[in-house]
Amino acid sequence: MSEKSIEERVKHIIVEQLGVKPEQISPEAKFIEDLGADSLDTVELVMALEEEFGKEIPDAEAEKLQSVGDVIRYVEGSAK
Amino acid sequence: MAGTERRVVVTGIGVISALGSEIDTFWKNILEGQCGIDRITHFDVSNYDCQIAAEIKGFDPTPAFPSPKEIRRTDRFTQFGVYAGWRALQDSGLDLEKVDRDQIGCFIGSGIGGLSTTEAQHSVLLEKGPGRVSPFMIPMLILNMASGMFSMYYKLRGPNVATCSACATSTHALGEAWRTIKMGDANVIFAGGTEAAIVPLSMSGFAAMRALSTRNNEPKRSSRPFDLQRDGFVMGEGAGVLALEELEHAKARGARIYCEIVGYGNTADANHITAPSPEGEGAARCMKMALRSAGLRPDEVSYVNAHGTSTPQGDVCETMAIKSVFGEHAKKLAVSSTKGATGHMLGAAGAIEMAICAKAIQNQIAPPTINYENPDPQCDLDCVPNQARPMAINAILNNSFGFGGHNATIAAKRFNG
């Protein structure tokens, strides 16, 4: 396994799941407003994050993850 | 406008099959007697009874889809259906910017729907649990989704439904679309069917029914409708979609007209889940209904595209049905099955075969039944063996019969103004 940062891993998943270009992804980018996701995309995105980081994300937490930065902060926070 | 009766013509054809991804190549291959069947490559078939099918290789749905993400969210059957719809739209020359899209519909059915998605997600369920099943599973597998997606991508807001009657699916789609346009509820309907069932579950299931040919070592000779040594059908995949259009609408935009749809039959055997009714009684009533609604005498028909799946019983019953409908004229009819070439595309079969009928009428050539080597005394009609035949084709019937005892027949005519 290469030593990818959490940020890189999150970005990679978002590119894969939402079919967006890497340069579209900034910490401020919101999934629905800026990256064209719909409600089903966000469910699938959360599932992919759970797979990648090997932990469950409760629905109540998942609802708060609206931007790229939200996800990075959440994963970094829960990794401690 | 002359008269009040609305007439319906075919103005666009889209196909995707093992024999081509647009109508001209496909038609050329049909006329040449090419066969799209080969050893299955989609998955390892070494322990399957049937190891042959008419697969589409290297399919690229990209030109028909708005984005790669949309492709990823759709099952292969939807990709085929949308692709064939897009081809039909291109072929029709219809400018969507210049028409009222509330009057444009889609009736793209499927016999089975997204079976590969069902398989894949069931594996996820077993291996990883219910929390890992994709939120896209249901919209990917439900069999109406080709019709739904095509309407979304091209903003077609008219009548939209997906028929489902096994192997009669897309002939019903064409018939119901014809009726809807005649009733005045749409000006154009993209109608047909799509199927992507060359997957482990369905190849196991159809084999368990003993419905499939096991001529695994001779794939090109395996599907042989009406031949004495036929031993079952061979699966095909793909889609056929035709643009059905109200005549005045088509004339006003100077559309090319392939043929006119003039009648539709729809009956049930009410007999058995898979076996045809004795002597093809339900099929015969279906053809009669199509002739009656078309106002055609039997002797006006010169060509029948048979369902002719290459199963021992089905081909005999259809032969009996045709004889009972046409009487003495049955001997003069050209009756071919093109499933020797395409395989049996299940819910896409009727529309693919209607595409062939439209080209047959346009070009005045009957397509051949390939692999016809040994006459079967029980299938003694003129099946246009092995060679395409130039001939006068004014009126045709196109038959499809499905498990569940569903029968559908379309009657079409050369367009004479």
XYZ file of C-alpha atoms in Angstrom:
497
model
C 0.000 0.000 0.000
C 1.344 3.419 -0.879
C 1.330 6.117 1.733
C -1.536 8.161 0.363
C -2.923 10.873 2.586
C -6.526 10.717 3.723
C -7.211 13.732 1.541
C -5.880 11.980 -1.552
C -7.889 8.860 -0.823
C -11.092 10.859 -0.299
C -10.545 12.796 -3.512
C -9.915 9.619 -5.445
C -13.208 8.117 -4.243
C -15.138 11.263 -5.145
C -13.645 11.311 -8.646
C -14.594 7.666 -9.105
C -18.080 7.850 -7.647
C -19.275 11.137 -9.048
C -17.476 11.018 -12.380
C -15.948 14.478 -11.877
C -12.514 15.790 -12.806
C -9.861 16.008 -10.068
C -9.504 19.761 -10.615
C -13.186 20.269 -9.759
C -12.512 19.051 -6.242
C -11.703 21.688 -3.672
C -12.370 21.505 0.079
C -15.274 23.928 -0.389
C -16.912 21.955 -3.240
C -20.366 20.746 -2.233
C -21.481 17.375 -3.562
C -24.964 18.335 -4.683
C -24.547 21.996 -5.622
C -21.063 21.912 -7.137
C -20.323 18.312 -8.152
C -23.694 17.340 -9.627
C -24.492 14.559 -7.179
C -28.059 13.464 -6.473
C -29.425 11.795 -3.350
C -28.552 8.295 -4.602
C -25.005 9.377 -5.423
C -24.468 10.613 -1.894
C -25.665 7.295 -0.445
C -23.273 5.428 -2.709
C -20.449 7.843 -1.877
C -20.866 7.227 1.835
C -20.822 3.471 1.212
C -17.599 3.810 -0.759
C -16.037 5.836 2.058
C -17.087 3.198 4.571
C -15.426 0.535 2.420
C -12.231 2.542 1.934
C -11.757 3.480 5.573
C -13.223 0.334 7.097
C -15.729 1.966 9.408
C -19.443 2.608 9.569
C -20.672 6.156 9.097
C -24.007 6.541 10.931
C -26.820 8.160 8.898
C -26.940 11.127 11.273
C -23.254 11.810 10.600
C -23.538 11.105 6.886
C -26.194 13.805 6.499
C -23.721 16.422 7.725
C -21.128 15.525 5.077
C -22.049 18.017 2.385
C -18.684 19.126 1.041
C -15.314 17.593 0.246
C -13.830 19.339 3.291
C -16.582 17.941 5.550
C -15.581 14.425 4.537
C -11.852 14.959 4.939
C -12.330 16.483 8.391
C -14.715 13.714 9.419
C -12.390 10.918 8.335
C -9.315 12.563 9.862
C -11.220 13.189 13.091
C -12.522 9.662 13.366
C -9.134 8.180 12.505
C -7.616 9.515 15.712
C -55.634 16.687 -43.844
C -57.136 13.896 -45.899
C -59.638 11.943 -43.852
C -59.730 11.665 -40.092
C -57.978 8.310 -39.694
C -54.481 8.801 -38.323
C -51.914 6.617 -40.095
C -48.601 5.452 -38.665
C -45.338 5.025 -40.536
C -41.821 3.890 -39.654
C -39.373 6.772 -40.110
C -36.347 5.648 -38.127
C -34.583 2.405 -37.202
C -32.030 1.736 -34.481
C -30.426 -1.625 -33.813
C -27.582 -2.979 -31.752
C -26.822 -6.660 -32.149
C -24.000 -9.101 -32.708
C -24.438 -8.365 -36.427
C -24.092 -4.611 -36.261
C -24.669 -1.409 -34.349
C -26.563 0.467 -37.044
C -29.200 -0.612 -39.508
C -27.254 -0.605 -42.778
C -24.456 -2.893 -41.567
C -26.946 -5.090 -39.770
C -29.171 -5.421 -42.862
C -26.200 -6.178 -45.098
C -25.127 -8.965 -42.726
C -28.651 -10.396 -42.628
C -28.846 -10.453 -46.433
C -25.440 -12.082 -46.718
C -26.485 -14.869 -44.351
C -23.938 -13.943 -41.687
C -24.328 -15.479 -38.247
C -23.616 -13.561 -35.022
C -23.441 -16.635 -32.812
C -20.168 -17.851 -31.306
C -18.711 -19.327 -28.115
C -19.654 -17.259 -25.067
C -16.875 -14.951 -23.841
C -18.746 -12.827 -21.249
C -18.024 -15.399 -18.530
C -16.526 -18.870 -18.083
C -19.025 -21.343 -19.527
C -16.938 -24.499 -19.249
C -19.461 -26.241 -16.978
C -22.604 -24.924 -18.701
C -24.805 -27.067 -20.935
C -25.119 -24.274 -23.476
C -21.856 -22.448 -24.265
C -22.914 -20.402 -27.289
C -24.733 -17.125 -27.881
C -24.860 -14.059 -30.127
C -22.847 -11.684 -27.956
C -22.148 -8.040 -28.677
C -18.429 -7.471 -28.301
C -16.755 -4.138 -27.672
C -20.030 -2.262 -27.203
C -19.543 1.466 -26.574
C -22.683 3.259 -25.375
C -20.885 6.622 -25.062
C -22.400 8.473 -28.050
C -25.939 7.894 -26.771
C -25.273 8.935 -23.167
C -24.830 12.357 -21.568
C -21.853 11.306 -19.402
C -19.722 8.343 -18.335
C -21.344 8.586 -14.910
C -24.748 7.888 -16.437
C -23.353 4.825 -18.178
C -22.048 3.502 -14.861
C -25.501 3.940 -13.319
C -27.264 1.805 -15.926
C -27.445 -1.904 -16.595
C -26.275 -3.274 -19.922
C -29.879 -3.776 -21.088
C -30.599 -0.072 -20.552
C -27.409 0.845 -22.378
C -28.517 -1.221 -25.374
C -32.014 0.268 -25.287
C -30.863 3.872 -25.042
C -28.264 3.267 -27.739
C -30.813 1.773 -30.158
C -33.209 4.620 -29.353
C -30.483 7.146 -30.116
C -29.735 5.367 -33.393
C -33.438 5.448 -34.316
C -33.581 9.140 -33.488
C -30.523 9.849 -35.675
C -31.913 7.715 -38.476
C -35.314 9.445 -38.355
C -33.761 12.873 -38.906
C -36.185 14.255 -36.330
C -35.013 17.642 -35.032
C -36.014 17.632 -31.377
C -35.629 21.418 -31.230
C -38.453 21.813 -33.738
C -41.095 19.457 -32.349
C -43.444 19.416 -29.366
C -41.783 16.906 -27.068
C -45.001 16.448 -25.099
C -46.111 14.537 -28.205
C -43.076 12.248 -28.386
C -43.055 9.021 -26.404
C -40.981 5.905 -25.733
C -42.198 2.348 -25.387
C -38.974 0.396 -24.884
C -39.667 -2.886 -23.125
C -37.533 -5.747 -21.883
C -38.302 -9.379 -21.259
C -36.046 -9.736 -18.243
C -34.430 -6.410 -17.318
C -31.167 -5.987 -15.431
C -30.269 -9.539 -14.575
C -26.516 -8.869 -14.418
C -27.167 -6.164 -11.821
C -29.329 -8.573 -9.838
C -26.544 -11.157 -9.911
C -23.832 -8.709 -8.889
C -25.789 -7.124 -6.059
C -26.946 -10.460 -4.722
C -23.280 -11.398 -4.402
C -22.660 -8.136 -2.529
C -25.580 -8.923 -0.218
C -24.209 -12.374 0.591
C -20.585 -11.302 0.948
C -20.880 -7.901 2.611
C -24.400 -7.665 3.988
C -27.477 -5.537 3.308
C -25.700 -2.272 4.143
C -23.515 -2.581 1.060
C -26.224 -3.112 -1.562
C -26.072 -0.248 -4.047
C -28.710 2.496 -3.978
C -28.649 2.175 -7.768
C -29.531 -1.508 -7.775
C -33.302 -1.087 -8.075
C -33.232 1.660 -10.730
C -30.654 -0.375 -12.636
C -32.521 -3.665 -12.664
C -36.158 -2.659 -13.174
C -37.063 -3.426 -16.736
C -38.776 -0.118 -17.527
C -35.551 1.825 -17.105
C -34.400 1.851 -20.737
C -37.650 3.599 -21.620
C -37.324 5.930 -18.635
C -33.684 6.847 -19.273
C -34.203 7.443 -22.978
C -37.015 9.884 -22.180
C -34.859 11.684 -19.596
C -31.790 12.040 -21.790
C -33.755 13.373 -24.770
C -36.561 15.132 -22.841
C -39.344 13.177 -24.501
C -42.391 13.934 -22.357
C -45.129 12.015 -24.180
C -46.566 8.589 -23.372
C -43.974 6.280 -21.826
C -44.336 2.661 -20.835
C -42.292 -0.529 -20.962
C -44.030 -3.659 -22.153
C -43.068 -7.022 -20.677
C -44.334 -10.211 -22.296
C -41.211 -12.353 -22.554
C -40.242 -12.904 -26.193
C -43.271 -10.945 -27.448
C -42.257 -7.819 -25.492
C -41.085 -5.569 -28.289
C -43.789 -6.576 -30.754
C -46.299 -5.556 -28.111
C -44.376 -2.291 -27.676
C -44.699 -1.598 -31.402
C -48.385 -2.503 -31.431
C -49.264 -0.427 -28.396
C -47.268 2.498 -29.781
C -49.122 2.191 -33.093
C -52.425 2.278 -31.245
C -51.393 5.232 -29.085
C -50.418 7.300 -32.126
C -53.648 6.363 -33.920
C -55.626 7.449 -30.871
C -54.017 10.874 -31.102
C -52.021 10.741 -27.885
C -48.595 11.092 -29.516
C -47.048 12.071 -32.864
C -43.887 9.988 -32.563
C -43.083 7.014 -30.354
C -39.701 5.312 -30.108
C -40.836 1.726 -29.667
C -39.053 -1.575 -29.288
C -37.220 -3.668 -26.773
C -33.861 -4.481 -25.272
C -32.231 -7.495 -23.641
C -28.916 -8.353 -22.013
C -29.456 -11.810 -20.594
C -26.291 -13.641 -21.600
C -25.417 -13.997 -17.917
C -24.849 -17.046 -15.722
C -28.282 -17.079 -14.076
C -30.281 -16.954 -17.265
C -28.012 -19.327 -19.176
C -28.514 -21.799 -16.309
C -32.254 -21.248 -16.128
C -33.001 -21.506 -19.839
C -30.742 -24.570 -20.054
C -32.620 -26.185 -17.159
C -35.806 -25.770 -19.208
C -34.068 -27.616 -22.058
C -34.905 -24.612 -24.230
C -31.375 -23.959 -25.508
C -29.379 -25.545 -28.309
C -26.366 -27.501 -27.095
C -24.630 -27.571 -30.451
C -21.619 -26.051 -28.697
C -19.037 -27.202 -31.209
C -20.789 -25.648 -34.182
C -21.931 -22.229 -33.010
C -22.498 -20.847 -36.505
C -24.813 -23.738 -37.325
C -26.562 -23.941 -33.960
C -29.647 -21.784 -34.536
C -31.470 -23.443 -37.445
C -35.150 -22.543 -37.567
C -37.410 -25.022 -39.405
C -34.496 -27.409 -40.041
C -35.144 -31.033 -39.049
C -32.069 -31.059 -36.784
C -32.858 -27.948 -34.778
C -32.393 -28.545 -31.063
C -33.377 -25.357 -29.278
C -32.889 -21.620 -29.418
C -29.627 -19.736 -29.030
C -29.537 -16.614 -26.896
C -28.807 -13.240 -28.447
C -28.485 -9.814 -26.866
C -29.059 -6.244 -27.977
C -31.915 -3.924 -28.788
C -34.160 -2.730 -31.561
C -36.035 0.570 -31.515
C -38.146 2.019 -34.332
C -39.436 5.555 -34.700
C -43.172 5.226 -35.318
C -44.621 8.481 -36.570
C -48.007 9.848 -37.498
C -48.090 10.174 -41.278
C -48.915 13.889 -41.595
C -46.259 14.719 -39.012
C -43.743 12.715 -41.024
C -44.773 14.307 -44.324
C -44.639 17.837 -42.908
C -40.952 17.437 -42.119
C -40.150 15.505 -45.289
C -39.178 12.340 -43.445
C -38.034 9.183 -45.215
C -40.723 6.529 -44.820
C -39.667 2.867 -44.617
C -43.161 1.377 -44.444
C -46.585 1.836 -42.902
C -47.753 -0.049 -39.813
C -51.307 -1.071 -40.583
C -52.413 -3.654 -38.035
C -51.747 -5.341 -34.727
C -52.798 -8.623 -33.164
C -52.531 -9.455 -29.468
C -53.877 -12.713 -28.031
C -53.212 -15.207 -25.235
C -52.905 -18.961 -25.508
C -54.256 -19.310 -21.963
C -52.753 -22.770 -22.074
C -49.271 -23.408 -20.630
C -46.343 -21.452 -19.203
C -43.922 -22.371 -21.977
C -45.529 -24.699 -24.535
C -47.480 -23.195 -27.443
C -51.153 -24.077 -27.622
C -51.910 -27.170 -29.704
C -51.675 -26.482 -33.438
C -50.714 -22.891 -32.676
C -54.300 -21.859 -32.024
C -53.397 -18.689 -30.087
C -50.832 -17.647 -32.673
C -53.333 -18.185 -35.485
C -55.932 -15.990 -33.790
C -53.249 -13.365 -33.305
C -52.332 -13.263 -37.002
C -56.040 -13.120 -37.919
C -56.546 -10.212 -35.554
C -53.633 -8.352 -37.143
C -55.024 -8.950 -40.638
C -58.487 -7.852 -39.575
C -57.285 -4.635 -37.944
C -55.204 -3.929 -41.056
C -58.088 -4.606 -43.427
C -55.836 -7.041 -45.288
C -56.932 -10.231 -47.019
C -54.577 -13.161 -46.329
C -53.634 -13.369 -50.006
C -52.352 -9.784 -49.956
C -49.518 -10.817 -47.633
C -46.323 -11.931 -49.354
C -43.834 -12.220 -46.480
C -44.021 -13.374 -42.858
C -41.132 -12.885 -40.447
C -41.724 -15.901 -38.230
C -41.018 -16.100 -34.536
C -39.194 -19.318 -35.555
C -36.900 -19.751 -32.563
C -35.415 -23.089 -33.683
C -37.092 -25.060 -30.919
C -38.517 -28.447 -31.954
C -42.096 -27.706 -30.927
C -42.382 -23.954 -31.478
C -41.499 -24.034 -35.178
C -44.045 -26.792 -35.847
C -46.864 -24.967 -34.060
C -46.113 -21.722 -35.892
C -46.147 -23.581 -39.218
C -49.568 -25.030 -38.362
C -50.831 -21.629 -37.285
C -49.710 -19.985 -40.537
C -51.368 -22.721 -42.581
C -54.622 -22.321 -40.695
C -54.635 -18.546 -41.256
C -53.526 -18.483 -44.889
C -54.987 -21.734 -46.271
C -53.823 -22.403 -49.829
C -51.978 -19.079 -49.916
C -49.570 -20.409 -47.264
C -47.747 -22.276 -50.051
C -47.035 -18.996 -51.851
C -45.849 -17.134 -48.762
C -42.207 -16.475 -48.008
C -41.831 -17.272 -44.284
C -38.340 -16.778 -42.897
C -36.887 -16.694 -39.417
C -33.836 -14.480 -38.964
C -32.981 -15.984 -35.572
C -30.443 -18.289 -37.229
C -28.425 -15.113 -37.751
C -29.216 -12.990 -34.695
C -29.925 -15.632 -32.093
C -33.043 -15.131 -30.023
C -32.909 -11.656 -28.524
C -35.949 -12.342 -26.294
C -37.572 -8.994 -25.477
C -35.660 -7.304 -28.295
C -36.498 -9.940 -30.911
C -39.745 -8.506 -32.260
C -38.316 -5.036 -32.802
C -35.106 -6.323 -34.379
C -37.273 -8.390 -36.704
C -39.534 -5.417 -37.430
C -36.395 -3.511 -38.409
C -35.636 -6.357 -40.815
C -39.212 -6.284 -42.160
C -39.011 -2.533 -42.738
C -35.804 -2.984 -44.746
C -37.306 -5.954 -46.591
C -40.255 -3.800 -47.666
C -38.027 -0.849 -48.547
C -35.667 -2.982 -50.642
C -38.157 -5.618 -51.866
C -35.945 -8.459 -50.660
C -36.958 -11.275 -48.315
C -34.208 -12.152 -45.808
C -33.122 -15.804 -45.597
C -33.503 -18.484 -42.951
C -29.897 -19.598 -42.556
C -28.607 -23.084 -41.658
C -31.494 -24.712 -43.471
C -30.165 -28.101 -44.589
C -32.658 -30.826 -43.783
C -36.328 -30.287 -44.564
C -38.714 -31.100 -41.742
C -41.997 -32.497 -43.110
C -43.780 -30.773 -40.227
C -42.311 -27.375 -41.213
C -43.084 -27.438 -44.919
C -43.489 -23.738 -45.712
C -41.122 -21.791 -47.983
C -38.637 -20.511 -45.425
C -36.441 -18.652 -47.965
C -33.633 -21.123 -47.320
C -30.103 -19.755 -47.025
C -30.309 -17.099 -49.755
C -31.996 -13.701 -49.638
C -34.664 -13.406 -52.314
C -35.600 -10.334 -54.332
C -39.409 -10.372 -54.607
C -42.431 -8.099 -54.593
C -43.291 -7.371 -50.966
C -46.421 -5.340 -50.433
C -47.734 -6.519 -47.064
C -45.996 -8.451 -44.276
C -46.684 -9.953 -40.874
C -44.147 -10.040 -38.060
C -44.822 -12.647 -35.353
C -43.598 -12.902 -31.767
C -44.716 -15.384 -29.141
C -43.659 -15.379 -25.507
C -43.563 -17.641 -22.461
C -46.781 -17.064 -20.593
C -48.728 -17.671 -23.790
C -48.430 -14.099 -25.109
C -48.819 -13.669 -28.869
C -48.219 -10.479 -30.843
C -48.288 -9.784 -34.573
C -47.626 -6.572 -36.487
C -48.980 -6.063 -39.996
C -47.104 -3.594 -42.200
C -47.333 -2.440 -45.808
C -45.271 -0.735 -48.416
C -46.035 2.966 -48.202
C -47.843 4.104 -51.309
C -48.764 7.665 -50.365
